[in-house]
XYZ file of C-alpha atoms in Angstrom:
694
model
C -50.945 -63.742 65.684
C -53.049 -61.215 68.075
C -56.687 -61.757 67.241
C -59.933 -61.421 69.373
C -62.134 -64.483 68.377
C -60.332 -62.425 66.726
C -59.775 -11.218 61.017
C -60.480 -10.396 57.396
C -58.115 -10.416 54.621
C -56.340 -13.190 52.694
C -56.415 -15.571 56.312
C -60.029 -15.283 57.152
C -60.629 -15.760 53.486
C -58.867 -19.195 53.052
C -60.969 -20.364 56.038
C -63.875 -19.248 54.773
C -62.909 -21.521 51.968
C -62.456 -24.273 54.153
C -65.694 -24.250 55.847
C -68.345 -23.817 53.337
C -66.822 -24.652 49.580
C -65.268 -27.774 51.219
C -67.866 -28.511 53.388
C -71.829 -28.564 53.868
C -72.373 -25.740 56.328
C -76.122 -26.243 57.819
C -76.110 -23.116 59.635
C -74.004 -19.903 60.664
C -70.126 -20.147 60.922
C -68.984 -21.142 64.303
C -64.950 -19.052 65.249
C -63.988 -22.963 65.380
C -64.677 -23.683 61.701
C -63.247 -20.246 60.298
C -59.994 -21.310 61.676
C -60.132 -24.898 59.987
C -57.029 -26.068 57.754
C -56.173 -29.391 56.395
C -53.321 -31.732 57.130
C -54.737 -34.392 54.918
C -52.767 -33.023 51.480
C -49.554 -32.687 52.753
C -49.087 -33.946 56.222
C -48.698 -30.726 57.710
C -50.907 -27.793 58.203
C -51.804 -26.114 54.760
C -53.990 -23.753 53.174
C -56.555 -25.314 51.334
C -57.362 -22.199 49.145
C -53.392 -22.458 47.664
C -53.190 -26.165 47.159
C -53.377 -27.283 43.354
C -55.565 -30.006 44.589
C -59.115 -30.486 45.457
C -59.338 -31.250 49.083
C -63.007 -31.030 50.712
C -63.667 -30.755 54.412
C -66.612 -31.727 56.104
C -66.336 -29.538 59.682
C -67.310 -30.510 63.556
C -70.313 -28.681 63.829
C -71.573 -29.274 60.156
C -70.952 -33.277 61.268
C -72.743 -32.509 64.316
C -75.312 -30.977 62.619
C -75.639 -33.530 60.333
C -75.595 -36.199 63.100
C -75.363 -38.693 60.549
C -75.990 -42.150 60.710
C -74.550 -44.071 58.359
C -71.218 -42.451 56.651
C -72.926 -42.550 52.921
C -75.276 -39.290 55.111
C -71.913 -37.298 55.669
C -69.929 -38.106 52.181
C -73.004 -37.452 50.191
C -72.491 -33.582 50.669
C -69.271 -33.872 48.693
C -69.037 -33.215 45.244
C -67.305 -36.658 43.546
C -68.730 -38.897 46.344
C -71.160 -41.218 45.589
C -71.312 -43.984 48.125
C -74.439 -46.539 48.130
C -75.535 -47.445 51.492
C -75.864 -51.330 52.065
C -77.854 -52.664 54.952
C -76.854 -51.464 58.625
C -73.065 -50.328 58.296
C -71.942 -51.736 54.932
C -71.702 -49.800 52.085
C -70.049 -49.280 48.283
C -67.901 -46.348 48.128
C -66.848 -44.486 44.575
C -65.123 -41.762 44.717
C -64.329 -40.086 41.101
C -65.322 -43.846 39.993
C -68.390 -46.270 39.246
C -69.627 -47.330 42.516
C -66.216 -50.109 43.281
C -68.407 -53.638 43.798
C -66.975 -57.126 43.455
C -63.365 -57.925 42.797
C -61.396 -54.888 42.446
C -63.411 -52.919 44.884
C -61.766 -52.401 47.670
C -58.693 -50.624 47.555
C -59.693 -47.839 44.736
C -60.113 -45.733 47.801
C -57.531 -44.929 50.922
C -59.646 -44.240 54.463
C -57.413 -42.994 57.240
C -58.276 -42.273 61.005
C -56.194 -39.540 62.149
C -53.525 -40.267 59.291
C -52.962 -43.527 60.261
C -54.471 -45.976 57.039
C -57.684 -48.125 58.792
C -56.342 -51.298 57.311
C -53.155 -52.850 56.237
C -51.604 -52.734 52.751
C -53.021 -55.163 50.945
C -56.411 -56.434 52.780
C -58.248 -53.828 52.578
C -62.139 -54.190 53.484
C -65.062 -52.374 51.398
C -66.832 -51.663 54.379
C -63.366 -50.561 56.595
C -64.980 -46.689 57.116
C -67.479 -48.360 59.444
C -63.867 -48.931 61.892
C -63.619 -45.199 61.887
C -64.644 -42.878 64.893
C -66.717 -40.673 62.443
C -69.591 -40.144 65.422
C -67.436 -38.107 67.420
C -64.616 -36.907 64.188
C -63.611 -33.240 64.526
C -63.639 -33.208 60.715
C -63.467 -35.637 57.670
C -61.176 -34.565 55.292
C -61.566 -35.763 51.395
C -58.586 -35.380 49.096
C -59.860 -36.242 45.534
C -57.753 -37.816 43.116
C -54.157 -39.783 43.030
C -52.933 -36.298 43.975
C -50.246 -36.174 46.803
C -46.599 -38.522 46.965
C -48.088 -38.893 50.792
C -49.783 -41.658 50.052
C -49.065 -44.651 48.164
C -51.510 -47.847 46.787
C -54.726 -47.402 47.067
C -55.157 -43.844 46.838
C -55.942 -43.971 43.410
C -59.524 -42.205 43.642
C -59.058 -40.154 46.216
C -58.450 -40.254 50.401
C -60.744 -40.162 53.354
C -59.448 -39.173 55.992
C -61.160 -39.276 60.124
C -59.886 -36.374 62.224
C -61.119 -37.897 65.268
C -62.218 -35.256 68.169
C -59.578 -33.461 70.387
C -61.327 -34.302 73.594
C -58.196 -32.594 75.699
C -59.180 -29.164 74.049
C -62.403 -29.081 73.370
C -63.973 -29.453 76.709
C -66.547 -32.122 77.709
C -69.845 -32.600 75.649
C -72.342 -35.407 75.412
C -75.489 -36.030 73.453
C -78.404 -38.882 73.297
C -80.371 -39.249 70.121
C -83.538 -41.425 69.576
C -85.122 -42.170 66.287
C -87.524 -44.368 64.228
C -87.086 -47.967 63.784
C -85.522 -48.341 67.355
C -82.528 -46.235 66.755
C -80.301 -45.258 69.623
C -77.192 -43.319 70.098
C -75.320 -42.125 72.992
C -72.134 -39.891 72.610
C -69.795 -38.486 75.220
C -66.187 -36.494 75.072
C -64.636 -35.463 77.968
C -61.116 -34.836 78.764
C -58.605 -32.897 81.270
C -55.749 -30.383 80.652
C -52.462 -30.901 82.307
C -49.055 -28.062 82.353
C -47.567 -29.935 79.814
C -49.878 -31.824 77.720
C -53.366 -33.936 78.585
C -55.777 -36.851 77.973
C -59.149 -37.518 76.538
C -61.843 -39.891 75.770
C -64.453 -40.317 72.984
C -67.344 -43.186 73.494
C -70.322 -43.724 71.060
C -72.786 -46.432 71.388
C -75.592 -46.637 68.996
C -78.313 -49.453 68.730
C -80.581 -49.508 65.585
C -82.962 -52.237 65.425
C -83.852 -51.639 62.030
C -86.383 -50.734 59.209
C -86.653 -54.747 57.711
C -87.310 -57.680 59.309
C -84.594 -59.411 61.745
C -81.923 -56.730 61.130
C -80.260 -54.520 64.071
C -76.823 -52.749 64.600
C -75.081 -53.009 67.723
C -71.987 -50.451 67.803
C -69.466 -49.144 69.919
C -66.506 -47.013 69.562
C -63.596 -45.878 71.949
C -61.113 -43.034 71.147
C -58.487 -42.239 74.112
C -56.108 -39.813 73.447
C -52.978 -38.299 75.284
C -50.990 -35.247 75.043
C -47.293 -34.281 76.583
C -45.533 -30.825 75.388
C -42.081 -29.816 75.833
C -40.402 -26.415 73.599
C -39.249 -28.796 71.332
C -41.326 -31.935 71.313
C -44.471 -32.868 71.094
C -46.024 -36.401 71.833
C -49.680 -37.023 70.767
C -50.924 -40.950 71.257
C -53.926 -42.396 70.369
C -55.939 -45.290 70.694
C -59.320 -46.625 68.941
C -61.522 -49.604 69.243
C -64.501 -50.435 67.167
C -66.952 -53.295 67.784
C -69.881 -54.155 65.414
C -72.181 -56.826 65.679
C -75.092 -56.495 63.001
C -77.751 -58.848 61.882
C -77.720 -57.918 58.006
C -81.072 -57.935 55.845
C -80.223 -58.993 52.318
C -80.785 -57.729 48.994
C -84.710 -57.958 47.348
C -85.115 -59.376 44.188
C -87.164 -58.482 41.330
C -87.763 -55.729 38.797
C -88.612 -52.458 40.796
C -88.802 -54.943 43.858
C -88.043 -51.445 45.909
C -91.136 -50.203 45.433
C -93.817 -52.663 47.319
C -93.326 -51.998 51.147
C -94.156 -55.008 51.865
C -91.438 -56.773 49.740
C -88.687 -54.111 50.987
C -89.217 -54.667 54.286
C -88.687 -58.497 54.126
C -85.345 -60.142 54.917
C -84.733 -62.927 53.285
C -81.624 -64.235 54.374
C -82.237 -63.643 57.934
C -79.493 -65.718 58.962
C -76.972 -63.388 57.471
C -74.958 -61.035 59.972
C -71.231 -59.282 60.276
C -69.180 -59.065 63.275
C -66.124 -56.958 62.894
C -63.580 -55.791 65.488
C -60.542 -53.830 65.680
C -57.778 -52.188 67.941
C -55.448 -49.389 66.779
C -52.622 -48.035 68.539
C -50.579 -45.028 67.482
C -47.879 -42.395 68.914
C -46.703 -39.401 67.525
C -43.701 -37.526 67.643
C -43.286 -34.040 66.239
C -39.555 -32.541 66.881
C -38.715 -29.399 65.860
C -35.194 -29.750 65.462
C -34.406 -26.268 64.361
C -36.132 -23.160 63.319
C -35.953 -24.408 59.743
C -36.241 -28.466 60.004
C -38.672 -30.933 61.691
C -38.537 -34.459 61.986
C -42.007 -36.870 62.807
C -42.330 -40.624 63.328
C -45.241 -41.953 64.103
C -45.087 -45.588 65.035
C -49.028 -48.139 65.128
C -50.267 -51.133 65.481
C -53.560 -52.561 64.322
C -55.456 -55.852 65.377
C -58.440 -56.311 63.362
C -60.533 -59.519 62.840
C -64.432 -60.046 61.227
C -66.603 -62.574 60.470
C -69.809 -62.809 58.250
C -72.209 -64.286 56.067
C -71.816 -63.787 52.735
C -75.208 -63.303 51.551
C -74.556 -61.782 48.365
C -72.850 -65.077 47.752
C -74.276 -68.488 46.077
C -74.314 -70.931 49.141
C -74.138 -68.030 51.547
C -71.026 -69.038 52.690
C -69.304 -67.835 55.818
C -65.813 -65.840 56.005
C -63.893 -65.077 58.884
C -60.364 -63.067 58.391
C -58.399 -61.600 60.645
C -54.852 -58.774 60.413
C -52.346 -58.216 62.984
C -49.832 -55.163 61.241
C -46.936 -53.015 62.830
C -46.088 -49.946 60.600
C -44.144 -46.888 60.817
C -44.792 -43.448 58.885
C -41.888 -40.583 59.001
C -41.535 -37.266 57.735
C -38.429 -34.537 57.644
C -39.452 -31.187 56.600
C -36.485 -28.818 55.979
C -37.157 -25.189 54.528
C -34.468 -24.030 52.685
C -35.714 -20.348 52.907
C -38.812 -18.726 52.333
C -39.669 -19.725 48.743
C -38.319 -23.458 49.013
C -39.464 -26.185 51.261
C -38.524 -29.879 50.792
C -40.337 -33.048 52.804
C -38.206 -36.475 52.701
C -39.705 -40.188 54.535
C -40.410 -43.033 54.676
C -43.502 -45.542 55.297
C -43.336 -49.010 56.380
C -45.475 -51.983 57.388
C -45.572 -55.611 58.332
C -48.695 -57.599 58.302
C -49.530 -60.984 59.172
C -52.712 -62.273 57.779
C -55.504 -65.311 57.501
C -58.601 -65.859 55.742
C -60.841 -68.663 55.806
C -64.055 -69.539 54.007
C -66.554 -71.978 55.138
C -70.256 -73.064 53.718
C -72.043 -75.238 56.304
C -74.953 -76.450 53.984
C -75.696 -77.271 50.463
C -76.513 -74.791 47.829
C -79.828 -74.252 46.288
C -80.517 -73.001 43.142
C -79.794 -74.321 39.757
C -77.949 -77.825 39.032
C -74.872 -75.719 37.788
C -74.653 -73.924 41.144
C -75.286 -77.013 43.243
C -72.556 -78.958 41.565
C -69.971 -76.384 41.267
C -70.496 -74.667 44.595
C -69.706 -77.150 47.208
C -70.344 -77.326 50.818
C -67.587 -77.363 53.350
C -64.548 -75.443 53.359
C -63.541 -73.251 50.323
C -60.035 -71.570 51.433
C -58.074 -71.303 54.486
C -54.925 -69.633 53.794
C -52.019 -67.276 56.072
C -50.127 -64.291 54.240
C -47.113 -62.266 55.348
C -47.236 -59.291 53.770
C -44.397 -56.736 54.084
C -44.495 -52.874 52.565
C -41.530 -50.102 52.406
C -42.536 -46.894 50.651
C -39.963 -43.694 50.181
C -41.283 -40.778 49.193
C -39.797 -37.065 48.530
C -42.256 -33.589 48.124
C -40.771 -30.178 47.274
C -42.964 -26.888 47.315
C -41.550 -23.633 45.569
C -43.895 -20.454 46.140
C -42.830 -17.514 43.941
C -44.837 -14.458 44.534
C -48.581 -15.319 43.033
C -47.300 -18.889 41.706
C -46.874 -22.336 44.035
C -45.254 -25.403 42.273
C -45.402 -28.984 44.279
C -43.523 -31.984 42.739
C -43.510 -35.294 44.688
C -42.245 -39.021 43.631
C -43.174 -41.901 45.705
C -41.834 -45.629 44.969
C -43.413 -49.053 46.877
C -42.251 -52.433 47.183
C -45.417 -54.851 48.644
C -44.514 -58.079 49.324
C -46.554 -61.300 49.686
C -45.714 -65.126 51.363
C -48.317 -67.120 51.131
C -49.272 -70.074 52.672
C -52.440 -72.383 51.153
C -53.597 -74.509 54.268
C -55.337 -76.567 51.664
C -55.505 -78.946 48.819
C -54.034 -76.996 45.981
C -56.381 -76.656 42.964
C -60.295 -76.455 42.441
C -61.621 -79.265 43.917
C -63.900 -79.951 47.399
C -62.069 -80.333 50.485
C -61.723 -83.925 50.938
C -60.520 -83.622 47.018
C -63.433 -85.150 45.409
C -64.277 -83.367 41.388
C -66.940 -81.096 41.211
C -69.125 -81.424 38.334
C -69.364 -79.197 35.289
C -66.035 -79.109 34.871
C -64.749 -78.373 38.480
C -65.468 -76.370 41.449
C -66.338 -72.724 41.868
C -63.632 -71.860 44.042
C -59.999 -72.468 43.649
C -56.732 -72.481 45.280
C -53.167 -71.762 44.037
C -50.108 -73.466 46.348
C -48.083 -71.935 48.228
C -46.045 -68.886 46.739
C -44.222 -65.274 46.781
C -45.337 -62.484 44.738
C -43.971 -58.908 44.788
C -45.439 -55.662 43.337
C -43.655 -52.463 42.451
C -44.297 -49.077 41.911
C -43.285 -45.480 41.169
C -45.856 -42.646 41.836
C -44.853 -39.251 40.359
C -47.001 -36.105 40.786
C -47.177 -32.334 39.427
C -49.025 -29.467 41.019
C -48.862 -26.028 40.116
C -51.424 -23.119 40.974
C -51.736 -19.444 40.328
C -53.202 -16.707 42.352
C -55.159 -14.237 39.966
C -55.728 -11.959 42.518
C -56.696 -12.221 46.541
C -59.811 -13.822 45.679
C -59.546 -16.499 42.397
C -56.472 -18.835 42.221
C -56.477 -21.346 39.435
C -54.532 -24.893 39.964
C -54.033 -27.738 37.433
C -52.128 -30.948 38.635
C -51.032 -34.291 37.072
C -50.315 -37.834 39.063
C -50.475 -41.262 38.726
C -52.001 -43.427 41.339
C -51.493 -47.097 41.653
C -53.118 -50.220 43.653
C -50.995 -52.956 44.475
C -53.416 -56.336 44.056
C -55.129 -56.915 46.928
C -54.159 -60.792 49.081
C -57.891 -62.090 48.152
C -57.506 -61.130 44.368
C -54.182 -63.124 44.529
C -54.982 -66.288 46.568
C -58.993 -66.171 46.156
C -59.152 -67.317 42.912
C -62.344 -69.118 40.837
C -62.732 -71.859 38.235
C -59.754 -72.755 36.139
C -57.661 -70.151 37.822
C -54.750 -71.273 39.563
C -52.303 -68.555 39.185
C -53.606 -64.606 39.327
C -51.619 -63.005 36.458
C -52.468 -59.779 37.585
C -50.493 -56.035 38.167
C -50.752 -53.534 39.713
C -53.428 -50.758 38.685
C -52.441 -47.954 37.610
C -54.401 -44.334 36.846
C -53.119 -41.499 35.058
C -54.759 -38.521 35.839
C -55.067 -35.040 34.885
C -57.049 -32.304 36.548
C -57.635 -28.267 36.177
C -59.801 -26.270 38.606
C -60.449 -22.646 39.975
C -60.999 -21.938 43.093
C -63.270 -18.804 44.369
C -63.548 -17.115 47.843
C -65.248 -13.606 49.064
C -66.461 -12.997 52.386
C -70.138 -13.667 51.210
C -69.519 -16.412 48.454
C -67.083 -19.443 47.475
C -66.729 -22.072 44.931
C -64.359 -25.015 43.556
C -65.062 -25.401 40.268
C -62.475 -28.655 39.172
C -62.697 -30.824 36.204
C -60.698 -33.978 35.351
C -59.467 -36.994 33.196
C -58.260 -40.151 34.444
C -57.294 -43.313 32.603
C -56.788 -46.674 34.382
C -55.020 -49.620 33.662
C -55.338 -53.240 34.252
C -58.127 -53.046 36.915
C -60.362 -56.200 38.011
C -64.144 -56.295 37.811
C -66.731 -58.855 38.229
C -69.081 -59.295 35.453
C -72.893 -59.910 35.682
C -71.912 -63.789 35.625
C -70.087 -62.941 38.663
C -66.498 -63.983 36.857
C -63.441 -61.683 37.891
C -62.345 -60.050 34.760
C -59.043 -58.327 34.639
C -56.462 -56.289 32.527
C -59.055 -53.855 32.060
C -59.147 -50.137 30.877
C -61.091 -47.494 31.965
C -62.104 -44.094 31.582
C -62.755 -41.294 34.254
C -63.875 -37.646 33.426
C -65.690 -35.565 35.056
C -66.863 -31.649 36.373
C -67.655 -31.141 40.185
C -68.535 -27.875 41.567
C -68.844 -27.098 45.219
C -70.281 -23.340 46.488
C -71.448 -21.697 48.860
C -73.465 -17.692 48.821
C -74.835 -15.808 51.591
C -78.075 -14.600 50.273
C -78.607 -12.667 52.953
C -78.057 -11.966 56.608
C -80.062 -15.143 57.689
C -79.704 -17.335 54.328
C -77.511 -19.506 52.757
C -76.913 -21.634 49.861
C -74.599 -24.730 49.674
C -74.546 -26.708 46.227
C -72.266 -29.717 45.753
C -73.077 -31.480 42.203
C -71.124 -33.670 39.793
C -71.606 -34.186 36.188
C -69.120 -37.586 35.131
C -68.608 -40.083 32.662
C -67.391 -43.485 33.568
C -66.405 -45.765 30.646
C -65.120 -49.194 29.553
C -61.911 -48.377 27.597
C -60.996 -51.500 25.770
C -62.655 -54.494 23.755
C -64.329 -57.181 26.329
C -67.157 -59.502 25.070
C -69.729 -60.092 27.971
C -72.674 -62.053 26.659
C -72.002 -61.649 22.756
C -71.874 -57.605 23.741
C -68.844 -55.741 23.409
C -68.219 -53.554 26.567
C -66.184 -50.732 25.054
C -67.257 -47.663 24.791
C -70.123 -48.986 27.648
C -70.813 -46.357 30.462
C -69.848 -48.278 33.760
C -72.269 -50.001 35.740
C -73.605 -48.266 39.212
C -71.869 -44.963 37.472
C -74.728 -42.080 37.107
C -73.636 -38.973 35.129
C -75.443 -36.670 37.654
C -75.527 -36.739 41.497
C -74.916 -34.086 44.027
C -76.698 -31.810 47.346
C -78.371 -28.785 47.189
C -79.037 -27.099 50.548
C -80.845 -24.097 51.792
C -80.177 -22.417 55.365
C -81.928 -20.075 57.254
C -80.992 -18.472 60.566
C -84.029 -16.830 62.084
C -82.374 -15.710 65.374
C -78.844 -16.840 67.185
C -81.086 -19.469 68.301
C -82.648 -21.392 65.448
C -81.377 -22.677 62.515
C -83.189 -24.687 59.793
C -81.569 -26.292 56.577
C -83.044 -28.186 53.518
C -81.698 -30.501 51.664
C -82.191 -32.227 48.202
C -80.271 -34.814 47.556
C -80.636 -35.995 43.819
C -79.541 -39.517 42.333
C -79.212 -39.749 38.251
C -79.992 -42.548 36.738
C -77.315 -45.867 35.987
C -76.992 -48.875 34.516
C -76.916 -52.106 36.880
C -74.517 -53.937 34.509
C -71.770 -53.730 32.168
C -73.686 -54.562 28.921
C -75.998 -51.576 29.351
C -78.974 -53.590 29.763
C -80.705 -52.491 32.833
C -80.617 -49.680 34.875
C -81.916 -48.030 37.884
C -84.154 -45.120 36.888
C -82.163 -42.450 40.274
C -84.565 -40.831 43.176
C -84.672 -37.681 44.526
C -85.184 -37.095 48.424
C -85.600 -34.322 50.755
C -84.217 -34.252 54.317
C -85.015 -31.393 56.982
C -82.528 -30.553 59.984
C -83.407 -28.121 62.612
C -81.563 -26.570 65.772
C -82.820 -25.413 68.721
C -80.355 -23.353 71.257
C -82.678 -23.973 74.322
C -79.210 -22.791 76.772
C -75.827 -21.537 76.347
C -74.918 -25.231 77.085
C -78.168 -27.444 75.881
C -79.132 -28.064 71.973
C -81.824 -29.741 70.557
C -81.977 -30.922 67.480
C -84.555 -32.619 65.489
C -84.179 -34.160 61.494
C -86.382 -35.367 59.477
C -84.662 -37.892 56.521
C -86.790 -39.198 53.291
C -89.551 -36.584 54.141
C -92.060 -37.302 51.143
C -91.408 -41.120 51.689
C -89.929 -41.424 48.969
C -89.516 -45.912 47.469
C -86.051 -45.498 46.155
C -83.158 -47.939 46.354
C -80.195 -47.509 47.788
C -78.067 -49.707 45.955
C -79.421 -51.291 42.456
C -77.425 -53.656 40.382
C -78.388 -57.161 38.163
C -76.541 -60.451 37.960
C -77.437 -63.401 35.868
C -78.281 -65.402 38.467
C -80.815 -63.426 40.510
C -81.631 -60.537 38.285
C -82.182 -57.267 39.258
C -81.748 -56.660 43.065
C -81.841 -54.312 45.517
C -81.046 -52.425 48.878
C -84.132 -50.534 49.756
C -83.977 -47.019 50.669
C -85.601 -46.475 54.268
C -89.007 -44.629 54.665
C -89.305 -41.606 56.363
C -87.955 -41.472 59.852
C -87.674 -39.106 62.395
C -85.041 -37.915 64.674
C -85.030 -36.079 67.782
C -81.595 -35.610 70.100
C -80.443 -33.697 72.847
C -76.424 -31.937 73.382
C -75.285 -31.055 76.334
C -71.920 -29.100 77.107
C -70.031 -29.569 80.311
């Protein structure tokens, strides 16, 4: 195993829709943005306006103006996306869902870079988007819900696809940014064209000494691209390397502790850290067989390793994990006539993974915790995994109607090898008190899971500027390796089924030259989901109901003023009988699931050289436990973005976040062991940067 230590008219209308509805505009439109299309929903260039799914896009100019220091800042401009920021580069995701945490959390959302999954199937990580080069992205596509047969396991709540900057065609570009609390970041993108292609490189380096005590982030990311073209063949190659070295500040505890500036700034676990390395290489071959047929195949390689202190668990154990994988994505597309096309293909992957959890020190706390969470080695295992997934997708265009039908089958197989004693004993075989140790290790075994995922979508053009759409789809998520083999208490075998989600969605898309909107309503039922209750027990075979309405809109108020809105109202509830501390949670709202949240942005461009945007972010109140006994009251933040073009090739940027210096929590939750706990939000920050185009 490798490891590192391990024109106006319909075309212009749809382009405006992509730019303004599907993203968060901070200023006037650039021509490059108007030409945007998406490949995420169908793996081929597609008109976002006509697709019978909800796709949101953050364009390159918007990404540059936001200049986010964390992926949460970018995705907060997308309706339905409610990522909770942790410390450093950590986060917990939510897309048309409650914030996903604990057991069963990772894998509810599929994350990609340039169409390649960031993590191997079955080996997700909750923070995996920090391994994508978002700092130098050309755009970020967000496909909401299980709306496409082109994606299988984990794409239950949607897909986030980070498209890296095309350094070959877009010219040389660099920036330097300085900010509060020792923040520094440098970015460079450079490339060269040749007669039949070219080469390019993106580099970003981040240093952040942090607001809280003993926290810091050191991060480096590199993309390398090359391209070769002939009359009927295009070969695109890519490589991404990322390195994160982070000193992590843990939760603070106590009711509304984030309102105490002294406590909020402290780090009560200064030894917490995270180190993560990733390498991905891929080669995409696009072959035009004929005027009607094309073939695409993309082999890829991943090498990943991570070690960190699990500051959120009793005893603060350390985890080391690594995965090496190779895979192949294929697609054959044939256009039968002007109205009908079909795409068929298969995705396959082979992975070699390992995990080790070790606690060097005795556990502190109650007598129960000291007795049941032992010092020493907790888990040590290897897992070999294979995945095979054929699929088919048909599109039929008939006058104002567009129909799409898709079907995907996936087979996932694990071969698990426990390198320790089986059972819930200590490392040396001795028994823990209070009925046994917290951590349990199953014996060697093989597990396999098969899933079938149908999709159906339809859209109808009421007029040139109005389109209605609907889709019905089923998504699935095979159990992840850690859920199957990292057991707790008296569990000897993980009796888990694949998570299944049935989704219905309808929507209206509206587009004119001066305004655009997308209103979508969805209802999704999810079976067999896994969650962690406030006693840290893993609860499986859950059933939940998710429904909501989302609005993304853009309106030109005048020649110089624009208004952008991304708003969400959603209800996420437990939909089955389960007693937690004597309370039946059936019908309760899921924890970390605010009903209201969103972003409103007012942009002003008094001249061609100056652009100013005022952004309001609203987070509604939400429960922090499944019993609905504790809650966080929410918050409101104001951010300001100012861009000034000094010369044709020099841009100055100034941004201020949390302008009113609000005391708030990026993340709030509750456990019976710690009570209320929080990741405090940062106070007012100022960032200044300069960008230079060569």
